[in-house]
Structures are given as C-alpha cells and as structure tokens.
mmCIF file of C-alpha atoms in Angstrom:
data_model
loop_
_atom_site.group_PDB
_atom_site.id
_atom_site.type_symbol
_atom_site.label_atom_id
_atom_site.label_comp_id
_atom_site.label_asym_id
_atom_site.label_seq_id
_atom_site.Cartn_x
_atom_site.Cartn_y
_atom_site.Cartn_z
ATOM 1 C CA LEU A 29 46.279 15.870 3.916
ATOM 2 C CA THR A 30 47.846 14.916 7.292
ATOM 3 C CA TRP A 31 45.820 14.411 10.409
ATOM 4 C CA HIS A 32 47.028 14.214 14.016
ATOM 5 C CA THR A 33 46.630 10.603 15.155
ATOM 6 C CA THR A 34 46.909 11.107 18.921
ATOM 7 C CA PRO A 35 43.554 10.499 20.670
ATOM 8 C CA LEU A 36 42.129 13.474 22.456
ATOM 9 C CA PRO A 37 41.439 12.401 26.055
ATOM 10 C CA SER A 38 38.479 14.697 26.611
ATOM 11 C CA ASP A 39 36.646 13.577 23.466
ATOM 12 C CA PRO A 40 35.391 10.054 22.587
ATOM 13 C CA VAL A 41 36.171 10.640 18.886
ATOM 14 C CA VAL A 42 39.443 9.041 17.738
ATOM 15 C CA LEU A 43 40.733 9.692 14.218
ATOM 16 C CA SER A 44 43.366 7.575 12.509
ATOM 17 C CA THR A 45 43.998 8.488 8.884
ATOM 18 C CA LYS A 46 46.104 5.418 8.308
ATOM 19 C CA SER A 47 43.053 3.171 8.478
ATOM 20 C CA PHE A 48 40.665 5.600 6.777
ATOM 21 C CA SER A 49 39.811 5.311 3.105
ATOM 22 C CA ALA A 50 39.127 8.477 1.106
ATOM 23 C CA MET A 51 35.397 7.904 1.550
ATOM 24 C CA SER A 52 35.826 7.323 5.284
ATOM 25 C CA ARG A 53 37.814 10.536 5.647
ATOM 26 C CA GLN A 54 35.104 12.410 3.789
ATOM 27 C CA ARG A 55 32.412 10.950 6.059
ATOM 28 C CA ALA A 56 34.479 11.834 9.124
ATOM 29 C CA LEU A 57 34.870 15.395 7.890
ATOM 30 C CA VAL A 58 31.147 15.694 7.247
ATOM 31 C CA SER A 59 30.350 14.235 10.662
ATOM 32 C CA LEU A 60 32.669 16.572 12.521
ATOM 33 C CA ALA A 61 31.644 19.530 10.436
ATOM 34 C CA SER A 62 28.045 18.753 11.277
ATOM 35 C CA ARG A 63 28.890 18.588 14.956
ATOM 36 C CA LEU A 64 30.826 21.829 14.684
ATOM 37 C CA SER A 65 27.839 23.490 13.072
ATOM 38 C CA ARG A 66 25.428 22.220 15.756
ATOM 39 C CA ALA A 67 27.828 23.006 18.582
ATOM 40 C CA SER A 68 28.237 26.560 17.334
ATOM 41 C CA VAL A 69 24.534 27.052 17.660
ATOM 42 C CA HIS A 70 24.487 25.907 21.269
ATOM 43 C CA GLY A 71 27.751 27.641 22.185
ATOM 44 C CA VAL A 72 29.536 24.349 22.988
ATOM 45 C CA ILE A 73 32.363 22.976 20.871
ATOM 46 C CA SER A 74 34.045 19.638 21.598
ATOM 47 C CA PRO A 75 37.861 19.368 21.760
ATOM 48 C CA SER A 76 38.059 17.380 18.545
ATOM 49 C CA ALA A 77 35.909 19.975 16.796
ATOM 50 C CA LEU A 78 38.165 22.754 18.072
ATOM 51 C CA TYR A 79 41.191 20.798 16.913
ATOM 52 C CA LEU A 80 39.727 20.198 13.463
ATOM 53 C CA ARG A 81 38.729 23.836 13.103
ATOM 54 C CA ALA A 82 42.240 24.931 14.069
ATOM 55 C CA VAL A 83 44.217 22.392 12.046
ATOM 56 C CA GLN A 84 41.979 21.944 9.006
ATOM 57 C CA PRO A 85 39.941 25.141 8.561
ATOM 58 C CA THR A 86 39.976 24.804 4.776
ATOM 59 C CA ALA A 87 38.620 21.265 4.883
ATOM 60 C CA VAL A 88 35.842 22.235 7.295
ATOM 61 C CA ALA A 89 34.904 25.262 5.234
ATOM 62 C CA GLY A 90 34.752 23.101 2.110
ATOM 63 C CA VAL A 91 32.535 20.504 3.753
ATOM 64 C CA LEU A 92 30.192 23.094 5.220
ATOM 65 C CA SER A 93 29.986 24.824 1.853
ATOM 66 C CA ALA A 94 29.149 21.519 0.162
ATOM 67 C CA ARG A 95 26.509 20.723 2.799
ATOM 68 C CA ASN A 96 24.877 24.125 2.291
ATOM 69 C CA HIS A 97 24.946 23.683 -1.476
ATOM 70 C CA ILE A 98 23.256 20.259 -1.256
ATOM 71 C CA ALA A 99 20.622 21.557 1.150
ATOM 72 C CA THR A 100 19.877 24.424 -1.195
ATOM 73 C CA ALA A 101 19.621 22.093 -4.189
ATOM 74 C CA ARG A 102 17.268 19.756 -2.354
ATOM 75 C CA GLY A 103 15.062 22.598 -1.194
ATOM 76 C CA PHE A 104 13.640 23.544 -4.592
ATOM 77 C CA THR A 105 9.881 23.980 -4.771
ATOM 78 C CA ALA A 106 7.239 23.736 -7.487
ATOM 79 C CA SER A 107 7.403 27.514 -7.806
ATOM 80 C CA SER A 108 10.880 27.160 -9.303
ATOM 81 C CA LEU A 109 9.410 25.352 -12.302
ATOM 82 C CA ARG A 110 8.107 27.482 -15.132
ATOM 83 C CA SER A 111 4.392 26.769 -15.398
ATOM 84 C CA ASP A 112 4.166 28.113 -18.927
ATOM 85 C CA VAL A 113 6.784 25.636 -20.124
ATOM 86 C CA SER A 114 5.119 22.653 -18.419
ATOM 87 C CA GLU A 115 1.720 23.600 -19.861
ATOM 88 C CA LYS A 116 3.145 23.913 -23.379
ATOM 89 C CA GLU A 117 4.816 20.526 -23.054
ATOM 90 C CA LEU A 118 1.567 18.934 -21.876
ATOM 91 C CA ALA A 119 -0.357 20.609 -24.698
ATOM 92 C CA SER A 120 2.152 19.258 -27.198
ATOM 93 C CA VAL A 121 1.720 15.702 -25.924
ATOM 94 C CA VAL A 122 -2.089 15.990 -25.911
ATOM 95 C CA THR A 123 -2.123 17.396 -29.457
ATOM 96 C CA SER A 124 0.099 14.581 -30.695
ATOM 97 C CA GLU A 125 -2.104 11.950 -29.039
ATOM 98 C CA CYS A 126 -5.287 13.539 -30.386
ATOM 99 C CA GLU A 127 -3.948 13.653 -33.959
ATOM 100 C CA SER A 128 -2.728 10.072 -33.724
ATOM 101 C CA GLU A 129 -6.085 8.770 -32.472
ATOM 102 C CA LYS A 130 -8.049 10.636 -35.140
ATOM 103 C CA ALA A 131 -5.730 9.425 -37.905
ATOM 104 C CA SER A 132 -6.076 5.776 -36.877
ATOM 105 C CA TYR A 133 -9.820 5.820 -36.158
ATOM 106 C CA GLU A 134 -12.208 4.173 -38.596
ATOM 107 C CA ASN A 135 -15.938 3.772 -38.220
ATOM 108 C CA PRO A 136 -16.421 0.007 -37.764
ATOM 109 C CA GLU A 137 -18.000 -1.645 -40.775
ATOM 110 C CA GLU A 138 -20.340 -3.702 -38.579
ATOM 111 C CA LEU A 139 -21.859 -0.527 -37.112
ATOM 112 C CA LYS A 140 -22.520 1.396 -40.315
ATOM 113 C CA ASP A 141 -25.994 -0.084 -40.813
ATOM 114 C CA GLY A 142 -27.068 0.752 -37.262
ATOM 115 C CA PRO A 143 -28.659 -1.600 -34.731
ATOM 116 C CA PRO A 144 -30.655 -4.699 -35.707
ATOM 117 C CA LYS A 145 -34.092 -3.687 -36.910
ATOM 118 C CA PRO A 146 -36.421 -2.435 -35.525
ATOM 119 C CA PHE A 147 -34.265 -1.162 -32.640
ATOM 120 C CA LYS A 148 -33.324 2.504 -32.609
ATOM 121 C CA LEU A 149 -30.216 3.869 -30.916
ATOM 122 C CA VAL A 150 -30.394 6.778 -28.477
ATOM 123 C CA GLU A 151 -27.057 8.269 -27.427
ATOM 124 C CA ASN A 152 -25.548 11.641 -26.539
ATOM 125 C CA ASP A 153 -22.016 13.014 -26.732
ATOM 126 C CA SER A 154 -20.079 12.991 -23.450
ATOM 127 C CA ASN A 155 -22.539 10.465 -22.033
ATOM 128 C CA CYS A 156 -21.466 6.828 -21.922
ATOM 129 C CA GLU A 157 -24.976 5.493 -21.415
ATOM 130 C CA MET A 158 -26.721 4.220 -24.539
ATOM 131 C CA VAL A 159 -30.265 2.958 -25.037
ATOM 132 C CA LEU A 160 -31.765 0.763 -27.743
ATOM 133 C CA THR A 161 -35.529 1.131 -28.040
ATOM 134 C CA ARG A 162 -38.326 -0.576 -29.929
ATOM 135 C CA GLU A 163 -41.995 -1.470 -29.657
ATOM 136 C CA PHE A 164 -43.362 -4.969 -29.585
ATOM 137 C CA GLU A 165 -47.123 -5.092 -30.013
ATOM 138 C CA SER A 166 -48.351 -2.895 -27.136
ATOM 139 C CA GLU A 167 -45.075 -3.060 -25.212
ATOM 140 C CA LYS A 168 -42.256 -0.553 -25.084
ATOM 141 C CA ILE A 169 -38.824 -2.127 -24.837
ATOM 142 C CA SER A 170 -35.576 -0.423 -23.891
ATOM 143 C CA VAL A 171 -32.125 -1.992 -23.611
ATOM 144 C CA THR A 172 -29.677 0.115 -21.600
ATOM 145 C CA PHE A 173 -25.896 -0.269 -21.321
ATOM 146 C CA VAL A 174 -22.800 1.874 -20.802
ATOM 147 C CA ALA A 175 -19.654 2.128 -22.908
ATOM 148 C CA ASN A 176 -17.132 2.177 -20.075
ATOM 149 C CA ASP A 177 -18.307 -0.858 -18.125
ATOM 150 C CA GLU A 178 -14.891 -1.859 -16.749
ATOM 151 C CA GLU A 179 -16.186 -4.418 -14.272
ATOM 152 C CA GLN A 180 -15.666 -7.984 -15.352
ATOM 153 C CA HIS A 181 -18.874 -9.997 -15.029
ATOM 154 C CA GLU A 182 -18.079 -13.701 -14.893
ATOM 155 C CA MET A 183 -20.014 -15.858 -17.298
ATOM 156 C CA SER A 184 -21.147 -19.379 -16.466
ATOM 157 C CA GLU A 185 -19.133 -22.167 -18.027
ATOM 158 C CA ASP A 186 -21.053 -24.986 -19.663
ATOM 159 C CA ALA A 187 -17.897 -26.938 -20.443
ATOM 160 C CA GLU A 188 -14.627 -27.343 -18.593
ATOM 161 C CA VAL A 189 -11.485 -25.904 -20.144
ATOM 162 C CA PRO A 190 -8.755 -28.567 -20.677
ATOM 163 C CA GLU A 191 -5.786 -28.189 -18.336
ATOM 164 C CA ASP A 192 -3.324 -27.907 -21.244
ATOM 165 C CA GLU A 193 -5.278 -25.021 -22.811
ATOM 166 C CA GLU A 194 -5.299 -21.473 -21.516
ATOM 167 C CA GLU A 195 -8.706 -19.923 -20.976
ATOM 168 C CA GLU A 196 -9.284 -17.122 -23.472
ATOM 169 C CA PHE A 197 -10.004 -13.730 -21.931
ATOM 170 C CA LYS A 198 -13.406 -12.371 -22.913
ATOM 171 C CA GLN A 199 -14.707 -8.880 -22.381
ATOM 172 C CA THR A 200 -18.121 -8.838 -20.753
ATOM 173 C CA MET A 201 -20.829 -6.217 -20.484
ATOM 174 C CA PHE A 202 -23.788 -5.670 -18.182
ATOM 175 C CA PHE A 203 -27.098 -4.416 -19.573
ATOM 176 C CA THR A 204 -30.724 -4.124 -18.564
ATOM 177 C CA VAL A 205 -33.898 -4.814 -20.519
ATOM 178 C CA ASP A 206 -37.103 -3.053 -19.506
ATOM 179 C CA ILE A 207 -40.384 -4.252 -20.994
ATOM 180 C CA THR A 208 -43.233 -1.879 -20.176
ATOM 181 C CA LYS A 209 -46.936 -2.620 -20.567
ATOM 182 C CA PRO A 210 -49.563 0.095 -21.298
ATOM 183 C CA SER A 211 -50.499 0.062 -17.602
ATOM 184 C CA GLY A 212 -47.014 1.293 -16.751
ATOM 185 C CA THR A 213 -45.902 -1.946 -15.119
ATOM 186 C CA SER A 214 -42.464 -3.100 -16.248
ATOM 187 C CA LEU A 215 -40.593 -6.381 -16.250
ATOM 188 C CA SER A 216 -36.894 -5.586 -15.831
ATOM 189 C CA PHE A 217 -34.079 -8.018 -16.677
ATOM 190 C CA ASP A 218 -30.489 -7.725 -15.459
ATOM 191 C CA CYS A 219 -28.256 -9.399 -18.028
ATOM 192 C CA VAL A 220 -24.613 -10.049 -18.907
ATOM 193 C CA THR A 221 -23.091 -10.856 -22.287
ATOM 194 C CA ASP A 222 -19.673 -11.558 -23.767
ATOM 195 C CA GLY A 223 -20.935 -11.421 -27.347
ATOM 196 C CA THR A 224 -21.284 -15.196 -27.620
ATOM 197 C CA ASP A 225 -23.920 -15.769 -24.972
ATOM 198 C CA ILE A 226 -26.508 -13.895 -22.909
ATOM 199 C CA GLU A 227 -27.127 -14.682 -19.262
ATOM 200 C CA ILE A 228 -30.016 -13.396 -17.181
ATOM 201 C CA ARG A 229 -28.928 -12.481 -13.663
ATOM 202 C CA GLY A 230 -32.159 -11.107 -12.260
ATOM 203 C CA VAL A 231 -35.812 -10.423 -13.065
ATOM 204 C CA ASN A 232 -37.770 -7.693 -11.284
ATOM 205 C CA LEU A 233 -41.422 -6.745 -11.669
ATOM 206 C CA LEU A 234 -41.734 -2.972 -11.355
ATOM 207 C CA GLY A 235 -45.045 -1.259 -10.857
ATOM 208 C CA GLU A 236 -46.841 0.803 -8.255
ATOM 209 C CA GLY A 237 -44.674 1.104 -5.166
ATOM 210 C CA ALA A 238 -41.521 0.047 -7.031
ATOM 211 C CA ASP A 239 -39.617 2.986 -5.538
ATOM 212 C CA ASP A 240 -40.277 1.666 -2.053
ATOM 213 C CA THR A 241 -37.128 -0.087 -0.840
ATOM 214 C CA ALA A 242 -39.288 -2.510 1.148
ATOM 215 C CA SER A 243 -41.191 -3.673 -1.939
ATOM 216 C CA TYR A 244 -40.706 -7.265 -3.062
ATOM 217 C CA LEU A 245 -39.471 -7.088 -6.652
ATOM 218 C CA GLY A 246 -38.679 -10.717 -7.337
ATOM 219 C CA PRO A 247 -36.786 -13.808 -6.163
ATOM 220 C CA ASP A 248 -33.096 -14.613 -6.471
ATOM 221 C CA TYR A 249 -32.829 -15.706 -10.103
ATOM 222 C CA GLU A 250 -30.683 -18.723 -9.263
ATOM 223 C CA PHE A 251 -33.482 -20.148 -7.130
ATOM 224 C CA LEU A 252 -35.919 -20.227 -10.039
ATOM 225 C CA ASP A 253 -36.644 -23.531 -11.742
ATOM 226 C CA GLU A 254 -34.602 -24.335 -14.871
ATOM 227 C CA LYS A 255 -37.815 -24.472 -16.885
ATOM 228 C CA MET A 256 -38.526 -20.906 -15.777
ATOM 229 C CA HIS A 257 -35.007 -19.885 -16.885
ATOM 230 C CA GLU A 258 -35.573 -21.355 -20.313
ATOM 231 C CA LYS A 259 -38.935 -19.638 -20.830
ATOM 232 C CA LEU A 260 -37.618 -16.245 -19.678
ATOM 233 C CA GLU A 261 -34.752 -16.504 -22.179
ATOM 234 C CA GLN A 262 -37.224 -17.316 -24.939
ATOM 235 C CA TYR A 263 -39.368 -14.385 -23.817
ATOM 236 C CA LEU A 264 -36.434 -12.018 -24.423
ATOM 237 C CA GLU A 265 -35.484 -13.619 -27.735
ATOM 238 C CA ALA A 266 -39.012 -13.135 -29.040
ATOM 239 C CA ARG A 267 -38.543 -9.403 -28.426
ATOM 240 C CA GLY A 268 -35.244 -9.214 -30.293
ATOM 241 C CA VAL A 269 -32.881 -9.470 -27.333
ATOM 242 C CA ASP A 270 -30.656 -12.135 -28.862
ATOM 243 C CA LEU A 271 -27.026 -12.792 -29.792
ATOM 244 C CA GLN A 272 -27.222 -10.533 -32.844
ATOM 245 C CA LEU A 273 -28.141 -7.637 -30.584
ATOM 246 C CA ALA A 274 -25.489 -8.653 -28.043
ATOM 247 C CA VAL A 275 -22.726 -8.574 -30.663
ATOM 248 C CA TYR A 276 -23.875 -5.157 -31.842
ATOM 249 C CA MET A 277 -23.856 -3.793 -28.282
ATOM 250 C CA MET A 278 -20.339 -5.112 -27.648
ATOM 251 C CA ASP A 279 -19.014 -3.523 -30.845
ATOM 252 C CA LEU A 280 -20.869 -0.274 -30.213
ATOM 253 C CA SER A 281 -19.592 -0.100 -26.646
ATOM 254 C CA GLN A 282 -15.961 -0.272 -27.749
ATOM 255 C CA ASP A 283 -16.493 2.255 -30.535
ATOM 256 C CA LYS A 284 -18.350 4.642 -28.233
ATOM 257 C CA GLU A 285 -15.560 4.548 -25.682
ATOM 258 C CA GLN A 286 -13.008 5.332 -28.395
ATOM 259 C CA ARG A 287 -15.067 8.261 -29.670
ATOM 260 C CA GLU A 288 -15.519 9.614 -26.159
ATOM 261 C CA TYR A 289 -11.774 9.337 -25.562
ATOM 262 C CA MET A 290 -11.050 11.380 -28.675
ATOM 263 C CA GLY A 291 -13.632 13.933 -27.575
ATOM 264 C CA TRP A 292 -11.986 14.136 -24.158
ATOM 265 C CA LEU A 293 -8.605 14.752 -25.766
ATOM 266 C CA GLY A 294 -10.126 17.519 -27.874
ATOM 267 C CA ASN A 295 -11.673 19.213 -24.839
ATOM 268 C CA LEU A 296 -8.392 18.947 -22.939
ATOM 269 C CA GLN A 297 -6.628 20.475 -25.925
ATOM 270 C CA LYS A 298 -9.017 23.450 -25.902
ATOM 271 C CA PHE A 299 -8.571 23.906 -22.143
ATOM 272 C CA LEU A 300 -4.786 24.095 -22.445
ATOM 273 C CA LYS A 301 -5.055 26.713 -25.192
ATOM 274 C CA GLU A 302 -7.129 29.109 -23.089
#
C-alpha cells in the first residue's frame, strides 16, 4: 500500500507512511474514513478526504464496512437473547443447588429433643420469626428471635485479648423476653447472646399507655446500678432464660435459616417450571 507523502496545503492533515506503523496507518484510515463519513452528511469534504477517496477507495470502503460491522455488533439488545434458553439454564442451576442442599442437610442432633423444658417452640414456614413460650407461676413468658438476624451485636469483653492472639469471630443474636402478669402489664428485656453469654441491653415496663410514644418505659440500662444488673440477670435465669436456652436458640436459628433457604429454592424451582 503506497500513500502520497506530499502535504496538502489546504488541509492540516499530513500523512507520511514512512513513519507510520501498521497500527498507525489503520488508525489514520479509520480517522479519515470517519471524517469522510461525517463530511458526507454535511456536504463538505476536506481535500485530504477527497484525495483518500480517490486514491484508496478500497481501503476506505473496507474501513467503513468494518466500522459498520462493529457498530452493529455492539448494538445488540436483550431481545436478541432467547428467553426460553436463559430460563432453562437458570432452572437447571436452581435444581442442582436445591438437590445439593437437600442431600447434605441433616437435622441437628442437638435440636431433636426440642427446646429446654418447659419451653414450647412456635414457628411457621416462610416466617423467620420464632417464639419460645412457657408459664412461670402466674406469668406468661415469651422469648422472640429471628433466624436471619444478620446484624452483628457487639458483646462486652470482660478480659482483654492478648496482642499475639487473633480475636475469634462469634456470631451474635438479638432476642426479646416478655414477662406478662395477669393484669396485662409486661416487663420486656432486650438481650444479646453469642451462645456463651447473655447480655441485657434494655428493660422496659409495658402496661397501659405503652403504645404512646411519649410514655416513659424505662431508663438507659447502662445507667442502672451494677447491683440492679445482677438481680435482673438472676430474675431471667429463674425463669429459664439461661445459657442452655441461648445455645438452643443459636443452633435453631442457623437450622431455621437453612430450612428456609431450601424452601426458597423449592419455590423458585416451581416458579421457573410454570
């Protein structure tokens, strides 16, 4: 391919093939072809473009053809994809995942005997909230928690972790304990556990007018005296809210989430088959 190396006086573009690499020549062709295309639209063609069109019509035609081909390739839309194929592929992946999860699932041994007596478990499919209930003398007690509590609730540290030892990650879970008297008044505890300890974060006294946002429900728990903290913890322990129950809730929470995940996969599988 031979190009004329004499500068065209009426055009600022100067081409010298001696100093152009193959890539540079290709870029120059694309640039001039682009200008030729734009100039044709406006009815104005520069001298260099006229020269290129006259001397190298094949090269220009090839570049323009390539540009049009690339533009066409880049302009595909979602409608060009076959929806039936994509749905079948998704269904195949979901089915494989569902079968794999069911094959590997085992009912945890520690959950087979149910919650610590005399608590009873109340749960429903497709609902992550679970409630443990019992009666204590004339009181009705309910412990409520959710299986997909992804928020990490920091636990207090009684001892410092040595600098040369990495702190072990512990999953935590928030739960509430409601203790209701025959009068209908309830003492509600906000708690956090990691399965090795239980921490009370708040205590609210709920009764008449409890739905009123202006009602005083209780003080900031941290401001209470340490002796009060100790007695409130003992108050819960006497009603069965202890580490044994905390461990059960942690295990149940993980198992419930796994069961709900498998149920979700099954429902998605049915949807894709419709």
